[in-house]
Structures are given as C-alpha cells and as structure tokens.
C-alpha cells in the first residue's frame, strides 16, 4: 500500500511540476505548484512525519501560494518574453539543464543510496517537535523571534508613508 | 560554565533596540538624535558586559552560546564599530532627510546578528544570526527613501542576499546529511573519522563558501557590492563594509581553522579559497582604478581587502586575521566619516572631482582622509601597514609565497587609486565652489577616534595585539 501511494504521489507530483513549467498562463502554473506541494506533503506523511506534512500543506500550499497569486495578479500575465530574448535564453538553459542532469546522475550514483532506516514513529510528531524546540533548539528558536521582528520593522519602515518627517 | 549572564551582551543590545522603537512612537521630536544617545547608552552597557566576561568562559544553552575570548573580543569590536556608526549618523540623518527612528533600532538588530554569529559554533545558529543581520541590512540599505538609488540598493541586496542565504542553508543541509550534526567541531570530527573526500562534503563546503563569499564580498560573488554601497545611506555603507565582513571572516576562521588543521585531505577546498583570494585581490583592485565615485571606489577597495583577509585564513594565522579586522574597522569607518563630513543639507559630495582642493579648504578633513587612505593602501606608520605586514609575513612562513607576491602586487595597484584621491585633494584647483556643513561634533569625534585607532595600532599595537593573541590562543584548534 505504501509503495503504491508513494508511486502515485510521486507521479502526480512530477506531472504537476512539469505542468507548472509548461503552462503559458502563470495562474495555471501556480495551481500546478499547489498540487505539487500537496503531493510532497503526502510524501512526508508516508515518511512518518505528520507534522511536516501538515505544515507543508498549510504554509506552502496555503500561505506562500497566496502570495504567489497576489504577485501574478499585480503583474501583467500575458506579456511574456520577446522571441529574440527567448532564443537567447534557450541555448544556455539547455546547456545548464544537461549539466544539471549530469550532476544529478553523478550524485545519485556516488553518494545517495536508498535509506534503509525509516524515521521512528515519534520523531515527526508535533509533541516531540515541540519539546525539541523548547529544549535542544531553544536558542535558535529565540533567535528566530528576533529575526521576525527585525524583518517586520524593516518592512514597515520601508513602506511607511513618505511625507512623514 | 553554564551561566544565564552569558546572554547579557545580546540582551542589552536587544533591549536598546526595542526601547528605541517604543520611544520613537511616544516622544515626537523634530530630530531623532536622542534615540541615538539611547542606543549608545545600551551599547556601552553591552560593551561593559563583554569586558567583564573576559577570562570567564561563560556559556549557555548547552554551549550553543559560548562567549570565548575570541567572541568577546570581536563582540566588543563590533559594538565599538556600531557606536561609531551611530555617532556619524546623527547629523547625517537630518541633513539627508532620512530621519527615521527605526534607523537606530535596525542598526542594533544588525549588531545583534553579528554578535550571534561570532559567539556560536553551530551552523544553524550562525545562519540565523546572519539572517538577522541581513534582514536589518536590507531595510537599512533602502532607508534613503527619496533617492531611487537607495531603493535599487535595497532590492538588489535583498534578492542576491536571499539567493546567497539559500546556498548557505543548502550547504549546511549537506553537511548535516553526512555528519548528522550542525556543530562545526562534530562535523570536523566526523570527517576525520571517515573519508573527507565524499562528494557531499565537497558540495557542502562549496555551498558554504558561496554563501559566505557573498556576504564578505569576494570575487566572483561581489557583483552587488558597488551598487549597494553607492545607493545606501553613507553611514550604512560604512557599516556594510565592516561588520558583516568581519563577522563572516570570524565564521570562516572558526570553520576552516579546525578544517585545515585536522583534515589531511583538505587541498580541494584550500585551492578553491586560494583562487578566490587571488581573484578578489586582482579584480577588486583593478576595477577600483576606473571608479569616479568615492563610495564605489571604497566599495571596490573593501572587496580587495577581503582578498587580503582571505590570505590570513589560508595561512591559518588567526591573530593576523583578527588584527587586520581591528585595523580595518577603524580605517574604513574613518574614511567613510570623512566622506560624510563633505555634505550639506540634501547634498552629498561623492564624485572624485568634488574633492579637488579640499585639502586646503578643510585641512582637518583633508588630512584625516589622507591618513585613512594611506592606511588602507598600507603605508607605514599606519595600522594598515602593520596589518598587511603580519598577514603577509605569516603567509610566507606557511610557504604561500606566490599568494603573497600577488597580494603585494595587488596592493601596489591599490596605491594608485588611493593616492589619486589625495592628489585631487591637494593638487587640483577646485572646479566648483561649494560649502559644507561643518557643525557636526559627533562626526569630528569619530574622525579623531578612528585616527587615534589607526595611528596607535600602527605605531604601538602591543596591548591590543596581546589581547588578540590571548583570544586566539584560547581557541581549541
């Protein structure tokens, strides 16, 4: 059952990513990306990591995609690249793609094998994660709060009304 | 020793920046100088905490936060640097219509980022510290909001910076994947036990070098530097040219010190850094020759200095690296303060041709700027000379002669463009008459502090060098 689910989710995921690249309309691409995120969430679920699975769907498929769609709404969707520019991009990108595939094959051959050990049941549960956050990873967790407030202050000061003294 | 007081330096700065945010809301004033003084007060407290913790070896969070002597020395250096930046900003902000109280708050947040980076050996924490630093930096770069260039700087810095952060976290993930740890020493120990030539290790270190290479602006990851330096408010440019660079090098020291020390097969990474160093010195200095804008010129000069600093990393000479950073802080902030001094309401004089005749018109500014530029070029008896001397002599003793030859030749090139500014100041007739606002006491103070620092470190660096040697001697590698 697990391997059947794995195969299905993977195929849908790869198909969705392909669709994301191939669709001309950015809105369809965004929808495909959501599908891909949901499938990745499912894959995490299969790996005994329910928390990451849910977070994947809530954060990526939910919050981040909303931002994407906002951006697509604001920019002009129909205006693509001009044909000359496209040709200019085409050959380098084919070259880069070939190199990247070569690298992938190399790495998979040399370094990555199928992992025999599955994460233990407890590892991905929210309870364990929460406990880790407040014990072992307390310091990074606290730094994150500084990070967020710095980003918040920065963003607000940059979009504040201009004529304030 | 596990002790909650370890948090004190960071907490003081954090309190300061949050308090500034609150005060800004409740006390409305025409100028925001008073916020600068509040920040300075907290910086003094934090610096005092750093000084009293010397020799104590405090740590907290199971060693995630560890104030060893190196961390304390660098923290103190960064706090001094930020204090100088705040002093030169006070008048600048109202002159250039950048009067936001959040300025000081963001500056302190950025400082917290660097403090976090130098006081930990866990890559995740270093990464988060770097992000705190970067997030505040992106906003600071764009603070001159009526200037398009400033917005461009912020956007460029943000896009390329996030890209670099992605490389960095990817590299950390690779290293974690092979060694099951993000702590530098356990990673190194793991590589010592197994082969260090695994492709994942090389990829991990490579990505880390790209990520940090961006932050410390080594060629070929330097593209953002001139534009960001030119567009940002000038005190912020001074900040960018010193603190992120110094913090990045501190991390490289902690990472590659044990790596080169313990791993026998480290030639690959060594050669990569070697080439980066050569490229940075040569390209940085050559590109600086063509610059007509003083901020862009100093940007390329700061790129070139990253190359010299890289030599110190390669020579495994930690004390000369830290000493170079110390001198670099004073001379670079000094040079930028002199640039800031040449400004008036809503106008900065940044083109090289504006500098014609400055030397006689404003003898103090001309003289101090000349000394800082000579120090950057490496003339004795300034600190810049001794810093370069220590780095190069340590490199020679490590058999890096070709690197040193290239370094010396590159700094010869650099003499040309530094001296050109001085030639303009003293030997050209002023083309257009202009007035500057000379009523800027904090800035004069900073000029003199930096002058004192550069001269003191050049003529008698004894005490400082002693502390630096103590600091690096306490490192476990």
XYZ file of C-alpha atoms in Angstrom:
642
model
C 0.000 0.000 0.000
C 2.742 2.404 0.991
C 4.719 1.863 -2.185
C 1.553 2.210 -4.262
C 0.805 5.534 -2.567
C 4.407 6.603 -2.963
C 4.336 5.862 -6.690
C 1.022 7.639 -7.202
C 2.017 10.716 -5.249
C 5.406 10.917 -6.922
C 3.945 10.635 -10.403
C 1.312 13.278 -9.699
C 3.993 15.484 -8.153
C 6.321 15.208 -11.143
C 3.407 15.718 -13.535
C 2.329 18.811 -11.620
C 5.811 20.270 -11.693
C 6.030 19.607 -15.433
C 2.700 21.328 -15.854
C 3.951 24.261 -13.833
C 6.827 24.765 -16.238
C 4.906 24.114 -19.442
C 1.719 26.141 -18.936
C 1.830 29.529 -20.623
C -0.613 31.046 -18.151
C 1.041 31.811 -14.827
C -2.158 31.239 -12.881
C -2.298 27.613 -14.096
C 1.375 27.251 -13.221
C 0.631 28.432 -9.701
C -2.218 25.938 -9.371
C 0.085 23.144 -10.556
C 2.634 24.203 -7.962
C -0.035 23.898 -5.251
C -0.768 20.371 -6.432
C 2.942 19.569 -6.283
C 3.170 20.920 -2.741
C 0.207 18.847 -1.625
C 1.783 15.703 -3.083
C 5.073 16.489 -1.330
C 3.098 16.876 1.871
C 1.643 13.426 1.247
C 5.138 12.019 0.749
C 6.210 13.453 4.087
C 3.159 11.799 5.604
C 4.303 8.471 4.201
C 7.692 9.012 5.856
C 6.063 9.143 9.314
C 6.350 12.882 9.584
C 2.774 14.056 10.035
C 3.748 17.455 11.393
C 5.927 18.346 8.427
C 3.224 17.020 6.114
C 0.599 19.316 7.582
C 2.953 22.285 7.749
C 3.924 21.715 4.143
C 0.309 21.993 3.099
C -0.635 24.883 5.390
C 2.445 27.040 4.821
C 3.419 26.276 1.254
C 0.170 25.343 -0.414
C -1.707 27.870 1.712
C 0.194 30.955 2.721
C 3.033 31.122 0.248
C 0.877 30.324 -2.755
C -1.484 33.138 -1.845
C 1.491 35.470 -2.108
C 2.383 33.995 -5.485
C -1.117 34.534 -6.758
C -1.106 38.118 -5.498
C 2.079 38.782 -7.442
C 0.616 37.188 -10.563
C -2.456 39.391 -10.151
C -0.333 42.511 -9.953
C 1.992 41.910 -12.891
C 0.863 41.658 -16.495
C 0.281 37.963 -17.124
C 0.021 37.937 -20.886
C 3.204 39.808 -21.598
C 5.807 37.081 -21.962
C 9.373 37.286 -23.165
C 10.010 38.542 -26.684
C 11.007 35.832 -29.240
C 14.597 37.082 -29.593
C 15.053 37.049 -25.857
C 13.547 33.572 -25.718
C 16.066 32.275 -28.238
C 18.796 33.976 -26.258
C 17.677 32.122 -23.152
C 17.008 28.801 -24.835
C 20.502 27.539 -25.639
C 22.147 28.420 -22.337
C 19.250 26.880 -20.468
C 19.529 23.640 -22.465
C 23.224 23.584 -21.635
C 22.592 24.226 -17.954
C 19.900 21.555 -17.917
C 22.242 18.934 -19.386
C 24.934 19.825 -16.858
C 22.409 19.649 -14.035
C 21.150 16.224 -15.108
C 24.741 15.027 -15.317
C 25.385 16.294 -11.789
C 22.237 14.609 -10.511
C 23.147 11.247 -12.016
C 26.664 11.591 -10.658
C 25.479 12.390 -7.165
C 22.842 9.674 -7.106
C 25.408 7.130 -8.260
C 28.147 8.224 -5.929
C 26.564 9.356 -2.762
C 22.890 8.683 -2.316
C 21.523 5.241 -1.790
C 18.039 4.286 -0.679
C 17.873 4.799 3.043
C 17.074 1.608 4.914
C 16.024 3.244 8.128
C 12.709 4.939 8.477
C 12.356 7.717 10.977
C 10.844 6.381 14.180
C 7.151 6.980 14.758
C 7.745 9.538 17.437
C 10.208 11.706 15.558
C 7.811 13.592 13.368
C 5.038 14.060 15.870
C 4.124 17.580 16.949
C 4.717 16.692 20.580
C 8.329 15.651 20.076
C 8.970 18.559 17.756
C 7.572 20.990 20.281
C 9.677 19.540 23.030
C 12.797 19.773 20.868
C 12.030 23.397 20.036
C 11.903 24.339 23.696
C 14.853 22.282 24.865
C 17.572 21.464 22.395
C 16.721 24.156 19.881
C 15.626 26.858 22.308
C 18.379 29.283 21.320
C 17.769 29.091 17.546
C 14.050 29.346 18.270
C 14.552 32.546 20.258
C 16.808 33.981 17.578
C 14.021 33.394 15.092
C 11.842 35.744 17.102
C 14.494 38.471 16.783
C 14.716 37.699 13.085
C 10.996 38.112 12.621
C 10.808 41.391 14.494
C 13.783 42.756 12.535
C 12.115 41.786 9.259
C 8.829 43.297 10.425
C 10.369 46.609 11.460
C 12.337 46.737 8.224
C 9.310 46.067 6.070
C 7.182 48.626 7.901
C 9.763 51.377 7.738
C 10.216 50.817 4.006
C 6.525 51.087 3.177
C 5.688 53.898 5.597
C 4.090 56.991 4.116
C 6.797 59.083 2.528
C 5.943 62.541 3.795
C 6.311 61.736 7.498
C 9.037 63.960 8.979
C 30.480 27.361 32.588
C 26.724 27.444 32.178
C 25.528 30.835 33.270
C 22.493 32.843 32.323
C 24.508 36.084 32.437
C 26.051 34.914 29.180
C 23.047 36.419 27.458
C 23.780 39.869 28.828
C 25.630 41.470 25.876
C 22.951 40.418 23.411
C 20.091 41.239 25.763
C 21.378 44.778 26.376
C 21.517 45.486 22.671
C 18.101 43.909 22.141
C 16.593 45.977 24.958
C 18.139 49.067 23.434
C 16.671 48.455 20.021
C 13.196 47.643 21.322
C 13.258 50.679 23.595
C 14.210 52.863 20.653
C 11.190 51.551 18.777
C 8.906 52.394 21.692
C 10.386 55.825 22.377
C 10.074 56.711 18.730
C 6.337 56.238 18.983
C 5.798 58.141 22.216
C 8.269 61.008 22.042
C 7.835 63.054 18.908
C 10.758 65.302 18.127
C 11.971 67.114 15.080
C 15.344 65.325 15.103
C 15.963 61.839 16.400
C 19.351 62.448 17.971
C 18.096 61.445 21.395
C 17.382 57.934 20.079
C 20.997 57.746 19.014
C 22.094 58.582 22.541
C 19.750 55.951 23.992
C 21.269 53.375 21.657
C 24.758 54.475 22.606
C 23.931 54.023 26.277
C 22.881 50.425 25.717
C 25.942 49.796 23.565
C 28.117 50.998 26.431
C 26.330 48.606 28.822
C 26.752 45.740 26.412
C 30.405 46.569 25.834
C 30.975 46.724 29.584
C 29.402 43.277 29.908
C 31.783 41.964 27.248
C 34.766 43.414 29.073
C 33.800 41.943 32.447
C 33.245 38.490 30.920
C 36.827 38.317 29.667
C 38.542 35.215 31.059
C 35.262 33.866 32.464
C 34.418 31.452 29.641
C 30.669 31.714 30.116
C 28.326 29.653 28.005
C 24.608 28.968 27.909
C 22.043 26.843 26.067
C 24.300 23.776 26.412
C 27.159 25.561 24.732
C 25.133 26.861 21.800
C 26.036 30.320 23.003
C 29.658 30.363 24.044
C 31.484 33.572 24.917
C 35.070 32.525 24.454
C 37.725 35.207 24.283
C 37.558 35.467 20.512
C 33.793 36.001 20.655
C 34.214 38.636 23.358
C 36.948 40.483 21.512
C 35.017 40.540 18.259
C 31.776 41.461 20.035
C 33.496 44.399 21.651
C 34.943 45.396 18.292
C 31.512 45.248 16.668
C 29.929 47.227 19.491
C 32.588 49.924 19.107
C 32.045 49.903 15.361
C 28.286 50.291 15.703
C 28.749 53.086 18.245
C 30.957 54.933 15.761
C 28.363 54.414 13.029
C 25.628 55.799 15.290
C 27.752 58.864 16.045
C 28.327 59.619 12.371
C 24.658 59.028 11.569
C 23.166 61.571 13.968
C 23.661 64.679 11.896
C 23.578 62.831 8.585
C 20.035 61.615 9.099
C 18.537 65.063 9.464
C 20.763 66.533 6.745
C 19.828 63.877 4.194
C 16.163 63.692 5.120
C 16.374 60.127 6.392
C 15.043 60.894 9.807
C 13.539 57.594 10.878
C 13.796 56.450 14.457
C 13.744 52.858 13.248
C 17.182 53.505 11.785
C 18.873 53.067 15.164
C 16.696 50.121 16.018
C 17.556 48.297 12.791
C 21.221 49.109 13.269
C 21.106 47.484 16.701
C 19.266 44.469 15.290
C 22.028 44.103 12.716
C 24.576 44.280 15.510
C 22.732 41.504 17.358
C 23.057 39.377 14.232
C 26.817 39.772 14.214
C 27.049 39.122 17.959
C 25.123 35.878 17.495
C 27.346 34.862 14.591
C 30.639 35.231 16.424
C 29.550 33.573 19.658
C 28.487 30.202 18.384
C 29.924 27.199 16.624
C 26.617 25.760 15.497
C 25.985 26.378 11.818
C 22.226 26.719 12.264
C 22.698 29.468 14.836
C 25.330 31.148 12.695
C 22.885 31.038 9.807
C 20.106 32.574 11.896
C 22.468 35.277 13.142
C 23.409 36.013 9.568
C 19.742 36.272 8.643
C 19.054 38.718 11.486
C 21.980 40.762 10.200
C 20.836 40.523 6.581
C 17.172 41.314 7.185
C 18.083 44.513 9.012
C 20.682 45.327 6.366
C 18.202 45.058 3.504
C 15.926 47.576 5.171
C 18.811 49.870 6.147
C 20.060 49.963 2.558
C 16.727 51.328 1.383
C 16.213 53.952 4.073
C 17.010 56.976 1.906
C 13.545 56.845 0.525
C 13.557 59.940 -1.651
C 16.539 58.548 -3.557
C 15.896 55.972 -6.275
C 19.402 54.568 -5.958
C 18.708 53.623 -2.365
C 15.660 51.597 -3.337
C 17.688 49.904 -6.042
C 20.354 49.082 -3.476
C 17.813 47.572 -1.096
C 16.188 45.463 -3.799
C 19.488 44.217 -5.232
C 20.826 43.415 -1.806
C 17.619 41.635 -0.857
C 17.376 39.480 -3.994
C 21.034 38.489 -4.139
C 21.205 38.167 -0.367
C 18.306 35.728 -0.216
C 19.927 33.782 -3.019
C 23.152 33.558 -1.058
C 21.272 32.517 2.089
C 19.700 29.689 0.112
C 23.156 28.484 -0.929
C 24.302 28.672 2.658
C 21.417 26.689 4.125
C 21.748 24.137 1.342
C 25.389 23.673 2.224
C 24.540 23.278 5.908
C 21.935 20.668 4.950
C 24.559 18.700 3.010
C 26.965 18.766 5.933
C 24.182 17.733 8.300
C 23.246 14.936 5.933
C 26.728 13.468 6.071
C 27.701 14.101 9.664
C 24.327 14.207 11.490
C 25.326 17.422 13.186
C 25.347 21.134 12.568
C 28.011 21.811 15.160
C 31.318 22.694 13.499
C 33.527 20.585 15.741
C 31.410 17.462 15.483
C 31.252 17.888 11.711
C 35.035 18.128 11.540
C 35.462 15.182 13.924
C 33.137 13.138 11.781
C 35.128 13.928 8.647
C 38.281 12.998 10.427
C 36.830 9.616 11.233
C 35.546 8.891 7.733
C 36.841 9.980 4.375
C 36.584 13.699 3.848
C 36.532 13.319 0.085
C 32.886 12.341 -0.181
C 31.118 14.330 -2.860
C 28.559 15.567 -0.351
C 31.253 17.042 1.850
C 32.831 18.895 -1.052
C 29.400 20.089 -2.188
C 28.507 21.179 1.344
C 31.688 23.155 1.872
C 31.457 24.574 -1.631
C 27.963 25.885 -0.991
C 29.040 27.309 2.366
C 31.894 29.140 0.672
C 29.489 30.578 -1.913
C 27.104 31.745 0.807
C 29.761 33.381 2.929
C 31.649 34.576 -0.147
C 28.632 36.644 -0.977
C 28.396 38.158 2.473
C 32.071 39.050 2.697
C 32.087 40.156 -0.971
C 34.823 38.102 -2.568
C 35.084 37.975 -6.360
C 33.142 36.427 -8.179
C 30.331 36.910 -5.634
C 30.879 40.659 -5.396
C 28.512 41.984 -8.092
C 26.118 43.557 -5.615
C 28.755 45.431 -3.647
C 29.335 48.659 -5.644
C 25.649 49.273 -6.321
C 24.561 48.571 -2.774
C 27.389 50.634 -1.303
C 26.628 53.525 -3.600
C 22.885 53.556 -3.015
C 22.771 53.059 0.741
C 22.947 55.972 3.167
C 26.674 56.588 3.687
C 26.879 55.610 7.399
C 25.164 52.364 6.451
C 27.720 51.837 3.707
C 30.409 52.174 6.358
C 28.523 49.616 8.426
C 28.217 47.191 5.474
C 31.863 47.486 4.622
C 32.974 46.480 8.103
C 30.628 44.476 10.288
C 29.128 41.812 8.006
C 32.555 41.265 6.513
C 34.251 40.905 9.880
C 31.524 38.583 11.162
C 31.754 36.464 8.011
C 35.508 36.141 8.389
C 35.108 35.236 12.049
C 32.874 32.345 10.994
C 35.315 31.295 8.263
C 38.047 31.318 10.905
C 36.027 29.071 13.191
C 35.107 26.792 10.295
C 38.366 26.493 8.388
C 40.717 26.742 11.369
C 39.892 23.227 12.549
C 39.180 22.051 9.000
C 42.642 22.845 7.666
C 44.181 21.876 10.976
C 42.714 18.394 11.343
C 41.662 17.121 7.947
C 44.589 15.882 5.939
C 42.890 15.837 2.560
C 41.778 19.434 2.513
C 43.615 20.543 -0.631
C 40.469 20.859 -2.756
C 38.869 23.427 -0.513
C 42.228 25.056 0.076
C 42.744 25.572 -3.649
C 39.248 26.999 -4.033
C 39.939 29.574 -1.334
C 43.357 30.252 -2.842
C 41.837 31.131 -6.203
C 39.089 33.175 -4.582
C 41.710 35.157 -2.727
C 43.764 35.838 -5.872
C 40.711 36.756 -7.947
C 39.441 39.051 -5.222
C 42.691 40.929 -4.800
C 43.377 41.331 -8.511
C 39.856 42.048 -9.756
C 38.935 44.231 -6.780
C 41.953 46.468 -7.205
C 41.789 46.642 -10.998
C 38.094 47.530 -11.018
C 38.694 50.219 -8.401
C 41.034 52.036 -10.776
C 38.179 53.151 -13.006
C 35.854 54.469 -10.329
C 34.867 58.124 -10.302
C 32.528 57.910 -7.319
C 34.205 57.780 -3.940
C 31.678 55.330 -2.474
C 32.132 52.929 -5.381
C 35.877 53.317 -5.044
C 35.721 52.412 -1.367
C 33.398 49.523 -2.252
C 35.970 48.004 -4.586
C 38.663 48.721 -2.036
C 36.672 46.773 0.544
C 36.403 43.888 -1.928
C 40.176 43.929 -2.345
C 40.622 43.892 1.424
C 38.513 40.739 1.590
C 41.189 39.170 -0.594
C 43.975 40.086 1.816
C 41.901 38.795 4.711
C 41.434 35.528 2.849
C 45.225 35.151 2.787
C 45.161 35.204 6.576
C 42.545 32.427 6.572
C 44.699 30.375 4.202
C 47.822 30.986 6.272
C 45.902 29.651 9.316
C 47.093 32.745 11.092
C 44.218 33.672 13.333
C 45.813 36.538 15.177
C 46.773 38.378 12.000
C 43.220 37.969 10.682
C 41.701 39.448 13.834
C 44.295 42.219 13.946
C 43.590 43.066 10.311
C 39.854 43.220 11.068
C 40.520 45.541 14.003
C 42.596 47.939 11.943
C 40.224 47.676 9.008
C 37.304 48.723 11.188
C 38.991 51.956 12.251
C 40.410 52.937 8.897
C 37.321 52.164 6.876
C 34.844 53.818 9.233
C 37.286 56.737 9.378
C 37.393 57.070 5.606
C 33.620 56.943 5.351
C 33.196 59.527 8.110
C 35.434 61.885 6.166
C 33.217 61.270 3.138
C 30.148 62.038 5.247
C 31.804 65.202 6.520
C 31.718 66.552 2.966
C 27.991 67.048 2.832
C 25.374 69.667 3.466
C 21.590 69.778 3.589
C 20.198 67.354 0.984
C 23.507 67.118 -0.820
C 26.482 64.829 -0.562
C 29.707 65.367 -2.455
C 30.681 61.967 -3.731
C 32.312 62.480 -7.118
C 36.060 62.423 -7.270
C 36.166 65.830 -8.943
C 34.328 67.337 -5.977
C 37.388 66.545 -3.902
C 39.586 68.984 -5.786
C 41.107 71.458 -3.393
C 39.529 70.003 -0.254
C 42.918 69.589 1.364
C 43.436 73.326 1.685
C 39.871 74.338 2.172
C 39.078 71.939 5.007
C 42.547 70.985 6.200
C 41.347 68.715 9.012
C 39.062 66.651 6.842
C 41.642 66.508 4.076
C 44.419 65.434 6.398
C 42.434 62.751 8.213
C 41.021 61.364 4.972
C 44.549 61.227 3.555
C 45.766 59.289 6.571
C 42.903 56.794 6.337
C 43.516 56.298 2.624
C 47.246 55.825 3.200
C 46.394 53.301 5.886
C 44.062 51.457 3.504
C 46.884 51.411 0.964
C 49.236 50.072 3.628
C 51.769 52.839 4.242
C 53.787 52.858 7.456
C 53.420 54.046 10.183
C 49.661 53.478 9.975
C 47.791 50.435 11.208
C 47.096 49.322 7.658
C 50.780 48.693 7.109
C 51.226 46.527 10.187
C 48.036 44.588 9.427
C 49.231 43.755 5.913
C 52.729 43.077 7.214
C 51.508 40.494 9.729
C 49.252 38.783 7.196
C 51.923 38.605 4.509
C 54.716 37.514 6.819
C 52.547 34.775 8.328
C 51.654 33.641 4.814
C 55.336 33.498 3.860
C 56.090 31.369 6.900
C 53.359 28.983 5.701
C 55.004 28.693 2.246
C 52.336 30.662 0.442
C 54.910 32.764 -1.407
C 53.054 33.033 -4.752
C 49.972 34.248 -2.941
C 51.983 36.861 -1.075
C 53.648 38.055 -4.273
C 50.249 38.527 -5.890
C 48.982 40.231 -2.740
C 51.853 42.703 -2.671
C 51.496 43.460 -6.369
C 47.756 43.960 -5.924
C 48.304 46.373 -3.061
C 50.759 48.255 -5.267
C 47.926 48.758 -7.748
C 45.739 49.933 -4.911
C 48.227 52.680 -4.041
C 47.369 54.353 -7.339
C 43.692 54.869 -6.706
C 44.069 55.765 -3.055
C 46.725 58.326 -3.899
C 44.609 59.701 -6.719
C 42.050 60.911 -4.181
C 44.832 62.590 -2.227
C 46.214 64.141 -5.399
C 42.787 65.538 -6.160
C 42.522 66.946 -2.654
C 45.858 68.720 -2.624
C 46.952 69.322 -6.188
C 43.867 70.167 -8.220
C 42.211 73.524 -8.393
C 38.617 73.364 -7.152
C 36.292 73.474 -10.150
C 33.043 74.470 -8.480
C 32.935 76.286 -5.177
C 30.874 74.568 -2.543
C 30.018 74.827 1.110
C 29.716 72.026 3.597
C 28.016 71.843 6.935
C 30.901 71.835 9.407
C 28.870 71.971 12.572
C 28.970 68.240 13.325
C 30.589 67.478 16.651
C 29.912 63.690 16.864
C 31.452 63.190 13.444
C 34.604 65.071 14.413
C 34.797 62.868 17.487
C 34.593 59.752 15.306
C 37.260 61.099 12.955
C 39.593 61.538 15.896
C 38.798 58.176 17.464
C 39.489 56.454 14.149
C 42.634 58.499 13.628
C 43.817 57.541 17.076
C 42.993 53.893 16.385
C 44.834 53.811 13.083
C 47.940 55.554 14.430
C 48.020 53.685 17.737
C 47.663 50.309 16.027
C 50.335 51.323 13.534
C 52.949 52.565 15.971
C 52.355 50.622 19.132
C 49.859 47.778 18.725
C 51.318 45.939 21.736
C 48.375 45.814 24.115
C 45.732 45.152 21.508
C 47.887 42.503 19.908
C 48.343 40.913 23.315
C 44.571 40.634 23.775
C 44.144 39.281 20.250
C 46.825 36.665 20.832
C 45.159 35.664 24.091
C 41.853 35.421 22.275
C 43.073 33.154 19.503
C 45.219 31.126 21.883
C 42.054 30.130 23.734
C 40.628 28.526 20.596
C 40.644 24.736 20.736
C 42.371 24.359 17.374
